Short mmCIF file of C-alpha atoms in Angstrom, two decimals:
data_model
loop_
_atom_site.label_atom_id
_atom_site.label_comp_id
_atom_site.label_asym_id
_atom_site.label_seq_id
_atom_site.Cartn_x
_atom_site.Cartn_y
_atom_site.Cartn_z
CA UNK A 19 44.30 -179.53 66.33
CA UNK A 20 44.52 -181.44 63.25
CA UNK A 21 40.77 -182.50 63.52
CA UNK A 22 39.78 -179.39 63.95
CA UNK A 23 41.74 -178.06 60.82
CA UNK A 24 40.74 -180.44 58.45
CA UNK A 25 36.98 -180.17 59.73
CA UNK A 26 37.46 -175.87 59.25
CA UNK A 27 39.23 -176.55 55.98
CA UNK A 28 36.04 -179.12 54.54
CA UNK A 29 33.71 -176.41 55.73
CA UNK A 30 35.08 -173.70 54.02
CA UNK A 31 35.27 -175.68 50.81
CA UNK A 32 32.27 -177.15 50.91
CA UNK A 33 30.29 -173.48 51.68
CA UNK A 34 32.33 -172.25 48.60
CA UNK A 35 31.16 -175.62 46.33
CA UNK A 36 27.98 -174.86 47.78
CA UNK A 37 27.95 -171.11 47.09
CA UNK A 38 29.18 -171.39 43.77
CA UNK A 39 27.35 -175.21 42.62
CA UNK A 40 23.46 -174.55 43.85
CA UNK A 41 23.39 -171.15 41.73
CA UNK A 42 24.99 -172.81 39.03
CA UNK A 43 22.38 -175.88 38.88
CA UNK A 44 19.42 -173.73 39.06
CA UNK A 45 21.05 -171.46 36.29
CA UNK A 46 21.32 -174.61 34.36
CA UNK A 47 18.10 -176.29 35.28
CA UNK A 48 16.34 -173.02 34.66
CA UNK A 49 18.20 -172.48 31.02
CA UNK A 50 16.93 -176.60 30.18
CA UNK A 51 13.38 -175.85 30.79
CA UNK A 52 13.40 -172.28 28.58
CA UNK A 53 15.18 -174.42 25.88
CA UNK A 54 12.10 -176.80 25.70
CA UNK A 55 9.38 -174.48 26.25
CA UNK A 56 11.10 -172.82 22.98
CA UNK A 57 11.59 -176.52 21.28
CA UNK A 58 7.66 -176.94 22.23
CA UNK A 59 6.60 -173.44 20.76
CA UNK A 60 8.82 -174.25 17.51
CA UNK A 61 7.12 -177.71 17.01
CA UNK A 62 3.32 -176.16 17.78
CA UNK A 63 4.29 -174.17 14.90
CA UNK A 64 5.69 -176.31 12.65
CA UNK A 65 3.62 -179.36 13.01
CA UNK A 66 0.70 -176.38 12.39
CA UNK A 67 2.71 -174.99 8.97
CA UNK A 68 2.85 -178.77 8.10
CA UNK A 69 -0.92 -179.31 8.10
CA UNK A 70 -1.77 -176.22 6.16
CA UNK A 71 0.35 -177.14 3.56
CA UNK A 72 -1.25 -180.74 3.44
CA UNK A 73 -3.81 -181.37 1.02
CA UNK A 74 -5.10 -184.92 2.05
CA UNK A 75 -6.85 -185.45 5.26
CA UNK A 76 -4.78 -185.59 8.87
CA UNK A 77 -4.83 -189.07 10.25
CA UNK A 78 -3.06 -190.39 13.49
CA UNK A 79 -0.10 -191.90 11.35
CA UNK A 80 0.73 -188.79 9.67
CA UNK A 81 1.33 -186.49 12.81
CA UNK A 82 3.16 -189.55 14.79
CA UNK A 83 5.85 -189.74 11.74
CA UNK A 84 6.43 -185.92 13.08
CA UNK A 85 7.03 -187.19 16.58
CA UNK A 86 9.71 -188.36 18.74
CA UNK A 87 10.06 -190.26 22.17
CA UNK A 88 8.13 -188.29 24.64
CA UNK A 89 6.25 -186.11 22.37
CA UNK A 90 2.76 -186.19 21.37
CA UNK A 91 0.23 -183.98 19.37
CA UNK A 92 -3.19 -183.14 19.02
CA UNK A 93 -5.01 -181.73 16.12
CA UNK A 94 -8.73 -180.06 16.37
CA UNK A 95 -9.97 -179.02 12.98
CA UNK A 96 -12.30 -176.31 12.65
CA UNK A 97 -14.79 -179.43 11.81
CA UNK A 98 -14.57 -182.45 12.66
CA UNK A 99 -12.82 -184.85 15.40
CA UNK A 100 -9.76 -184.11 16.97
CA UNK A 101 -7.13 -186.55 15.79
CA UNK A 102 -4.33 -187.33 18.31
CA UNK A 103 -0.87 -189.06 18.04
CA UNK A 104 1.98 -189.71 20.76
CA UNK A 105 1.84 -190.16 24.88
CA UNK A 106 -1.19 -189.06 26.75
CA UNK A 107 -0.04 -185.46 28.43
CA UNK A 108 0.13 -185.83 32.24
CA UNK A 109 0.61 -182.95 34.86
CA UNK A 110 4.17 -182.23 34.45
CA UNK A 111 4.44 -182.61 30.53
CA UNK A 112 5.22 -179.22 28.43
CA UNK A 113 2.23 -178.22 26.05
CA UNK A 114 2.27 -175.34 23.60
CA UNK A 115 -0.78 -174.37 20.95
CA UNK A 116 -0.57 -173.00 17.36
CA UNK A 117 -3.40 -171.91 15.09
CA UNK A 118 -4.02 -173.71 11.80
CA UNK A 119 -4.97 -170.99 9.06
CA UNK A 120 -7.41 -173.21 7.84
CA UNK A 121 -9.14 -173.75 10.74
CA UNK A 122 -8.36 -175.46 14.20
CA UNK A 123 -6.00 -175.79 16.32
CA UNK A 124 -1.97 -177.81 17.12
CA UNK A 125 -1.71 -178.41 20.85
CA UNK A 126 2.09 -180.87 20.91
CA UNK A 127 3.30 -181.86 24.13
CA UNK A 128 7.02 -182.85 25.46
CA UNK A 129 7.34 -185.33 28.28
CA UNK A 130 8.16 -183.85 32.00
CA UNK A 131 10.15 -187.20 32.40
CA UNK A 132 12.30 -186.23 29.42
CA UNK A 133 12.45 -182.99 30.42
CA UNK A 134 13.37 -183.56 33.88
CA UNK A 135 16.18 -186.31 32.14
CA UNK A 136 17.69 -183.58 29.90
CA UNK A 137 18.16 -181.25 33.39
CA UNK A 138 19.73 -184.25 34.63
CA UNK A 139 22.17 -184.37 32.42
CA UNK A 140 22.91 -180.95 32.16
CA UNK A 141 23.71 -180.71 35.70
CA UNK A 142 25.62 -183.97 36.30
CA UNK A 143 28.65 -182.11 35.30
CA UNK A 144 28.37 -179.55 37.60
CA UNK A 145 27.79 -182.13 40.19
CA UNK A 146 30.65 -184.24 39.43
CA UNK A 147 33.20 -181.28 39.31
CA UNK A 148 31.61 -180.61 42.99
CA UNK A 149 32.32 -183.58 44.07
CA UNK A 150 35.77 -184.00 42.64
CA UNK A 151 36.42 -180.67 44.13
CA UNK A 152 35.24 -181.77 47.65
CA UNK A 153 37.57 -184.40 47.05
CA UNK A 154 40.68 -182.28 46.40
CA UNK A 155 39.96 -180.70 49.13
CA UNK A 156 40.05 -183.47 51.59
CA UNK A 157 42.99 -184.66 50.22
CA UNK A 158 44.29 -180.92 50.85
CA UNK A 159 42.75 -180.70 53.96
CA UNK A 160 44.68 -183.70 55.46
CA UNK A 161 47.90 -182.74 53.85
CA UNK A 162 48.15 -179.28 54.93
CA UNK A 163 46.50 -180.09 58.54
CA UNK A 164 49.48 -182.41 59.25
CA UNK A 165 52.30 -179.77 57.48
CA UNK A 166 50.78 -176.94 59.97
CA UNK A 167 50.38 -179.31 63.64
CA UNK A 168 53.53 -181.06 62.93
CA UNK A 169 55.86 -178.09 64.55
CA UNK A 170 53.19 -177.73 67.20
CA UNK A 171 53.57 -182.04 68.43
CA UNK A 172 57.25 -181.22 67.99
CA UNK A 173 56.43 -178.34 70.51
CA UNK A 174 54.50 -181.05 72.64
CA UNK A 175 57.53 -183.50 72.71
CA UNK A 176 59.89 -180.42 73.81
CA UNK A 177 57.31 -179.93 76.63
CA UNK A 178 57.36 -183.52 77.39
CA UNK A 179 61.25 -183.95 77.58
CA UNK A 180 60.94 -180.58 79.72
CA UNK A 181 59.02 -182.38 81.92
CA UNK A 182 60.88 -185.71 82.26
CA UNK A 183 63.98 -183.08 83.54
CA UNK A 184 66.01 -182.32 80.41
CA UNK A 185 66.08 -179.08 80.64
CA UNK A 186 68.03 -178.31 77.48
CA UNK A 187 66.02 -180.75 74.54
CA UNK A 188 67.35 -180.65 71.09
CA UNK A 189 66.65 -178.27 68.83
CA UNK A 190 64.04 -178.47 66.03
CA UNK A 191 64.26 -177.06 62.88
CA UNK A 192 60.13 -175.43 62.93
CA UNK A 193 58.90 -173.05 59.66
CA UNK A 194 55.69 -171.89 61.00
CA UNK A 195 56.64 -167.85 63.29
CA UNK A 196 54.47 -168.89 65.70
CA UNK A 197 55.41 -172.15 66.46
CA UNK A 198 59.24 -170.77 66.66
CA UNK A 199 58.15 -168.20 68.94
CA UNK A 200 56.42 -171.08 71.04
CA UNK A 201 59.67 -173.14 71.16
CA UNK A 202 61.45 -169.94 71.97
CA UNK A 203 59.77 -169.07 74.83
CA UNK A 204 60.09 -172.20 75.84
CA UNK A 205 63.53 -172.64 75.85
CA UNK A 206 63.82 -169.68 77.39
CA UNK A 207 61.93 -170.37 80.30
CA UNK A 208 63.77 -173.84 80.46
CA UNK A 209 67.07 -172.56 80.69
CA UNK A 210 65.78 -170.09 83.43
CA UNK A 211 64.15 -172.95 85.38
CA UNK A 212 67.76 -174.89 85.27
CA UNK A 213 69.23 -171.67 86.38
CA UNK A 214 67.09 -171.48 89.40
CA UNK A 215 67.66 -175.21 90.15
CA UNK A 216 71.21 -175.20 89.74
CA UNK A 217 71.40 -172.20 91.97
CA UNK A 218 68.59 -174.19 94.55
CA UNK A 219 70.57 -176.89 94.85
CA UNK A 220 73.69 -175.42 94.98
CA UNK A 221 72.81 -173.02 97.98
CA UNK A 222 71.47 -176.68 99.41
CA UNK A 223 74.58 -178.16 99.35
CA UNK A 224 76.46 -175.15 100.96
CA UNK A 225 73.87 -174.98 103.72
CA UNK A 226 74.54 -178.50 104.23
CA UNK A 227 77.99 -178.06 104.66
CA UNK A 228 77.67 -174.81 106.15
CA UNK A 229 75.76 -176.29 109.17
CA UNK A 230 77.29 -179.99 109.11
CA UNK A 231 81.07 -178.41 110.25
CA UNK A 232 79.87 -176.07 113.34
CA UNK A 233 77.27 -179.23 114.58
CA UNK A 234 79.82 -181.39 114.27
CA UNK A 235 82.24 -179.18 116.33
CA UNK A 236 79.35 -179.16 119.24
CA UNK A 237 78.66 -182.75 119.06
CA UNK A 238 82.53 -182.84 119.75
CA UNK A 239 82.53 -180.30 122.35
CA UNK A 240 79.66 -181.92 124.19
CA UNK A 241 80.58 -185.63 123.69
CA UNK A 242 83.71 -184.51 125.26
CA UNK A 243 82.56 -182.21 128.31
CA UNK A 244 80.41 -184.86 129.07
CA UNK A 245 83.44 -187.38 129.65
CA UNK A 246 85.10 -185.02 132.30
CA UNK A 247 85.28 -186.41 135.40
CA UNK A 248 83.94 -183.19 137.11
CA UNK A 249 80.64 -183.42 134.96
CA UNK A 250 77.27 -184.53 137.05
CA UNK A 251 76.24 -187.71 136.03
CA UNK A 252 72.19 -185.43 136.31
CA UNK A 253 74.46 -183.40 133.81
CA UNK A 254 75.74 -186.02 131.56
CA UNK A 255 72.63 -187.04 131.09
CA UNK A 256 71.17 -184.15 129.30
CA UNK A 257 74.33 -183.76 127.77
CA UNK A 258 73.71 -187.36 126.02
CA UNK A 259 70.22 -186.05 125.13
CA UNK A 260 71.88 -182.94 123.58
CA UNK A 261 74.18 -185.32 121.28
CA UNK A 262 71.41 -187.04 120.43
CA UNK A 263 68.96 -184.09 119.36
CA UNK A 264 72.43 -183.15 117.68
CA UNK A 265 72.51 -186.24 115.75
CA UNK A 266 68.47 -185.97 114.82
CA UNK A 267 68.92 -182.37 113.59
CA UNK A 268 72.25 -183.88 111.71
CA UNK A 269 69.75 -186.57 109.74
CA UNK A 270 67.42 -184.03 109.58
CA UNK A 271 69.69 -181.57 107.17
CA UNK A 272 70.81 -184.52 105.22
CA UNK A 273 67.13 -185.58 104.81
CA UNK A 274 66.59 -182.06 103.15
CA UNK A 275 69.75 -182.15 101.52
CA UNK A 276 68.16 -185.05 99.55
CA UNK A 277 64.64 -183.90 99.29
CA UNK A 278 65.68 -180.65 97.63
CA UNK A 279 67.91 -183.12 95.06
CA UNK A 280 64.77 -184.72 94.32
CA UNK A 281 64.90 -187.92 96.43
CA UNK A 282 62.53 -189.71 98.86
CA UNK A 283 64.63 -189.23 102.06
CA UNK A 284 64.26 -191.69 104.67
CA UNK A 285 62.41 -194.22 102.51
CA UNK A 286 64.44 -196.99 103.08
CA UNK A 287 65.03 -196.54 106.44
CA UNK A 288 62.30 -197.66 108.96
CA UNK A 289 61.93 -197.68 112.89
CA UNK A 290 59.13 -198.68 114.71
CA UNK A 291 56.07 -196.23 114.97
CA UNK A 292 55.54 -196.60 118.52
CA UNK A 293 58.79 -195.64 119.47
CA UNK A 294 58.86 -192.61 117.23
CA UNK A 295 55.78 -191.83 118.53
CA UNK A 296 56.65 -192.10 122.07
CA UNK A 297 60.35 -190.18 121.24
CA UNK A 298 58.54 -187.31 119.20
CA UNK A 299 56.23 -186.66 122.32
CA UNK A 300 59.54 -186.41 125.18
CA UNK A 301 61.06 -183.85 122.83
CA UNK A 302 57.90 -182.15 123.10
CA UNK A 303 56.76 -182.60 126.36
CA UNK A 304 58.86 -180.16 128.36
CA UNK A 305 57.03 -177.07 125.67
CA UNK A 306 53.98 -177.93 126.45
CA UNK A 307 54.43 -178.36 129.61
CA UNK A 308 55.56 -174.98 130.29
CA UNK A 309 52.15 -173.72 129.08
CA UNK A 310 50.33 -175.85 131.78
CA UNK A 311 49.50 -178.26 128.37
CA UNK A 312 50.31 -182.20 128.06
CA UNK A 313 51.00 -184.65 125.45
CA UNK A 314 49.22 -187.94 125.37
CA UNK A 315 50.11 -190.71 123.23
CA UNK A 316 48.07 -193.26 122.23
CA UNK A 317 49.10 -196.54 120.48
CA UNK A 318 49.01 -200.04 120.44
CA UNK A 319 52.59 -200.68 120.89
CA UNK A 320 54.52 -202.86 118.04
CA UNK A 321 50.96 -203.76 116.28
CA UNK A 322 51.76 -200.56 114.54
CA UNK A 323 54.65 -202.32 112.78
CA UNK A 324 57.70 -199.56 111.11
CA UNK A 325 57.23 -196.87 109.65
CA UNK A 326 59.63 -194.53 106.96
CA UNK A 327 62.09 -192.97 109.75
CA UNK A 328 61.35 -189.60 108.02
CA UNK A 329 58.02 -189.77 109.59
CA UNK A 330 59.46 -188.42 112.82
CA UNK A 331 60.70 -184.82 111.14
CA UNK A 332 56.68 -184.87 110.23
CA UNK A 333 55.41 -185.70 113.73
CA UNK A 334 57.81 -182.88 115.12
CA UNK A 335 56.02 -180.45 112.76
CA UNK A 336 52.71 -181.70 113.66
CA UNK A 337 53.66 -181.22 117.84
CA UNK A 338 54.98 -177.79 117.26
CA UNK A 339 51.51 -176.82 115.46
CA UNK A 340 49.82 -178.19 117.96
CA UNK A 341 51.79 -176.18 121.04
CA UNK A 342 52.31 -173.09 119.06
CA UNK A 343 48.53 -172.40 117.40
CA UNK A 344 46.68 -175.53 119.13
CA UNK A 345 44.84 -175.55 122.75
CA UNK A 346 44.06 -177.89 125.25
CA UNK A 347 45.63 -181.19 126.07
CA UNK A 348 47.52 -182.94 122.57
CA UNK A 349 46.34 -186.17 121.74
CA UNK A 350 48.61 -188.48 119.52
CA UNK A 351 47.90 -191.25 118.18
CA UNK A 352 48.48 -194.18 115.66
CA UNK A 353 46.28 -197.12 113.78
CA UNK A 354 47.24 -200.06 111.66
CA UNK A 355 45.15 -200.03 108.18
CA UNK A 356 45.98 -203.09 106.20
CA UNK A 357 49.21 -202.00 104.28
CA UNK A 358 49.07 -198.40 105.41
CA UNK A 359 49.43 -196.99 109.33
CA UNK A 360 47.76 -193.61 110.53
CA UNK A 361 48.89 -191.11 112.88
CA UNK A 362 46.77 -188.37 114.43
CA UNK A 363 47.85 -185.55 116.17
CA UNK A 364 44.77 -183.50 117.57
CA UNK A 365 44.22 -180.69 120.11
CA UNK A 366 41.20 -178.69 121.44
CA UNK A 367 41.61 -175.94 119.31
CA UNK A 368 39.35 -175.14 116.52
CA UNK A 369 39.77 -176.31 113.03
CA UNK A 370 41.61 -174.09 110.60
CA UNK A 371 39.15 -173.04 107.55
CA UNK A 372 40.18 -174.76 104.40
CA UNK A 373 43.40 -176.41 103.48
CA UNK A 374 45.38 -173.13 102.65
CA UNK A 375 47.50 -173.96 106.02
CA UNK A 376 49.58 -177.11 103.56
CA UNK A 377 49.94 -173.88 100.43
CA UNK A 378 53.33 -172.00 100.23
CA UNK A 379 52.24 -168.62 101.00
CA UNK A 380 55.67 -166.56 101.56
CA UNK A 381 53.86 -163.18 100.55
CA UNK A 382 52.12 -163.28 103.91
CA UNK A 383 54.94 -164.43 106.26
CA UNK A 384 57.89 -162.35 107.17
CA UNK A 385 60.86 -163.49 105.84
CA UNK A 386 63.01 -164.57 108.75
CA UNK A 387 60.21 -165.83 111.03
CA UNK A 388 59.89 -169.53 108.53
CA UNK A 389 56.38 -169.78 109.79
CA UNK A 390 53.87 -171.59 107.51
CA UNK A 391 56.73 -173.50 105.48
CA UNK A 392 56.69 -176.26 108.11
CA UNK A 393 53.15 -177.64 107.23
CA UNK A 394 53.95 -177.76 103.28
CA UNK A 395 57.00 -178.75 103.70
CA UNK A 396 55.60 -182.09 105.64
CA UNK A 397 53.00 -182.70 103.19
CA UNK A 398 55.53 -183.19 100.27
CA UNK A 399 57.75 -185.07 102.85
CA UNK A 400 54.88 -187.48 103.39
CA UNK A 401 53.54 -187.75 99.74
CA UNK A 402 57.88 -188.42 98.69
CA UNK A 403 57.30 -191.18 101.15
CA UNK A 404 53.97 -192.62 99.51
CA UNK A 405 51.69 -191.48 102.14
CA UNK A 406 49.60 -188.22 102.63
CA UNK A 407 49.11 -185.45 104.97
CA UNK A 408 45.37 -184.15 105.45
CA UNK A 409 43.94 -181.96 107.81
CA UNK A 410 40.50 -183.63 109.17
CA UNK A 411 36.76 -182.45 109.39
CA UNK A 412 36.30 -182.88 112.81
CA UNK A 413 35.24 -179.24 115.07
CA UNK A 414 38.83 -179.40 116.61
CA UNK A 415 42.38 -179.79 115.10
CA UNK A 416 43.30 -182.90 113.93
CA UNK A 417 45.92 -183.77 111.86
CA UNK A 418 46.24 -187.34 109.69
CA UNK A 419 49.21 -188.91 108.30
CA UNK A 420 49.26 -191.92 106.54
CA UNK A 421 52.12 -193.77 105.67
CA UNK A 422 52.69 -197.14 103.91
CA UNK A 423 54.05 -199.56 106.85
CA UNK A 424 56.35 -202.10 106.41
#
């Protein structure tokens, strides 16, 4: 911005030095010239008046004692020889005649170099007050470009403490209306963004508590139905199971609870992949099952190495896409890269067009079903964890995640 106004600011000074200097110059250069066509007309005459009133004879040193530097004459008599005195006249010299009343003729000359010195001159003024003036106004330029874009970088370090999270930056004293209607607004929508946030994370926390009391009352009730005596050991098995989904959908809320805070949950927690692998696809396996589909997973056991433990909300995520919108047989499956592991989970289905399926689109869901939050959701879960969610070109489905591994 300040370039740009000091570059506007030069321009506008230099078309008005311009506007007003080039007319000037040829006004001046112009008035120069008349002057010494007049001085040349004057001294035809004179040196003419001189030689009638002579009575001896007109020699070469008489008319150059009438002369100057850059001036010559030439007299031709009625009779006789023309005598001559001064430069010899060249193509850009000034030359002006004058009849003798005796007889003949005055032809004096002024120099086009001295000419062309005395427009010089006259215009060097106006030149130098141009240039002084272009001057000023650089000076002016710079002076007034950094008194109008220093409200506006004052602006830009609001934005930027906006951005780092303080949402309530200092105020600055700013001059310019616009630039205070600027900060305004963006205070304003500051102070609406903590608003929102505060009330976010607030409804966050009470969810979190909300659910944590009644799960923790049925991991009670189940831990202790499944110590009766009367229970079926068949049944105290799947009671087990249900603590332990309990537990997982426990670690899941607080996992949220800390993502919605801003944190990386699960990143400093890590389980090996296979197992989570091999865990995500028995939760899953009785779903698709019941729609005659099956889960395959293929790994190469601990050469996979850990993984963040958050990985496994993802995978569940993935496997419900799969059974709910997918077809065929699912395929899962994982791949050591160096520092980085990848996980595939593909089905028979076709690929989805574009990568709209990872957007936020709550305009086109209902508002109680939660379908298509899953998928974005993930995809900041995996880039909080320093990996990345992408949907694949291949013809069918196939979902990658890659995750740093430890």
């Amino acid at each position: 911005m300040r370039e740009r106004l000091i570059v506007a600011f030069l321009a506008l000074a230099l078309g008005i030095i311009a506007l007003y200097g080039v007319p000037r110059i040829i006004m001046v250069a112009d008035l120069v010239h008349a002057s010494e066509n007049q001085y040349a007309d004057r001294m035809a005459g004179m040196v003419a008046a001189v030689i009638d009133d002579r009575d001896e004879p007109v020699d070469e040193a008489f008319l150059a004692s009438l002369l100057t530097e850059g001036e010559s004459v030439e007299y031709r008599p009625a009779d006789g020889d023309a005598v001559r005195a001064g430069s010899t006249p060249v193509g850009n010299d000034i030359t002006r005649s004058s009849d003798v009343s005796a007889g003949g003729a005055v032809a004096f000359t002024r120099s086009g170099e001295v000419v062309a010195e005395r427009v010089t001159t006259a215009i060097a003024p106006v030149i130098v007050i141009g240039i002084g003036l272009l001057v000023v106004s650089a000076v002016v330029a710079v002076l007034l470009a950094r008194s109008l874009s220093r409200p506006f970088l004052r602006i830009v370090e609001t934005v930027r403490q906006i951005g780092r999270g303080n949402l309530q930056p200092s105020p600055e004293p700013l001059r310019i209306p616009e630039a205070k209607a600027i900060d305004a607004a963006l205070r304003d929508s500051a102070a609406t963004l903590e608003r929102r946030i505060r009330r976010e994370h607030e409804f966050a926390a009470n969810a979190s508590h909300q659910l944590r009391t009644p799960i923790t009352a049925l991991r009670l009730e189940l831990e202790d139905l499944s110590l009766w005596p009367e229970t079926a050991p068949a049944v105290r098995e799947q009671l087990d199971h249900a603590v332990r989904e309990i537990d997982r959908l426990a670690d899941a809320i607080s996992q949220l609870l800390e993502f919605a805070r801003g944190g990386t949950p699960g990143s400093g927690t890590f389980e090996p992949l296979h197992d989570s692998l091999r865990a995500a696809a028995s939760r899953w396996n009785a779903q698709a099952g019941a729609s005659g589909r099956r889960i395959r997973v293929s790994a190469s056991g601990s050469a996979l190495g850990d993984a963040p433990a958050a990985a496994s909300q993802i995978l569940d995520v993935l496997l419900h896409n799969a059974i709910a919108h997918g077809r065929g047989d699912i395929t899962v499956s994982g791949e050591r890269r160096s520092e980085y592991v990848t996980v595939q989970v593909a089905d028979q289905g076709p690929r989805p067009s574009g990568n709209q399926i990872f957007q936020r689109r709550p305009e086109q869901r209902s508002a109680t079903s939660g379908e298509g939050i899953g998928l974005a959701l993930s995809a900041e879960l995996a880039e909080s964890l320093g990996g990345h969610l992408l949907l694949e070109g291949a013809p069918t489905t196939t979902f990658s995640l890659i995750l740093p591994a430890r």
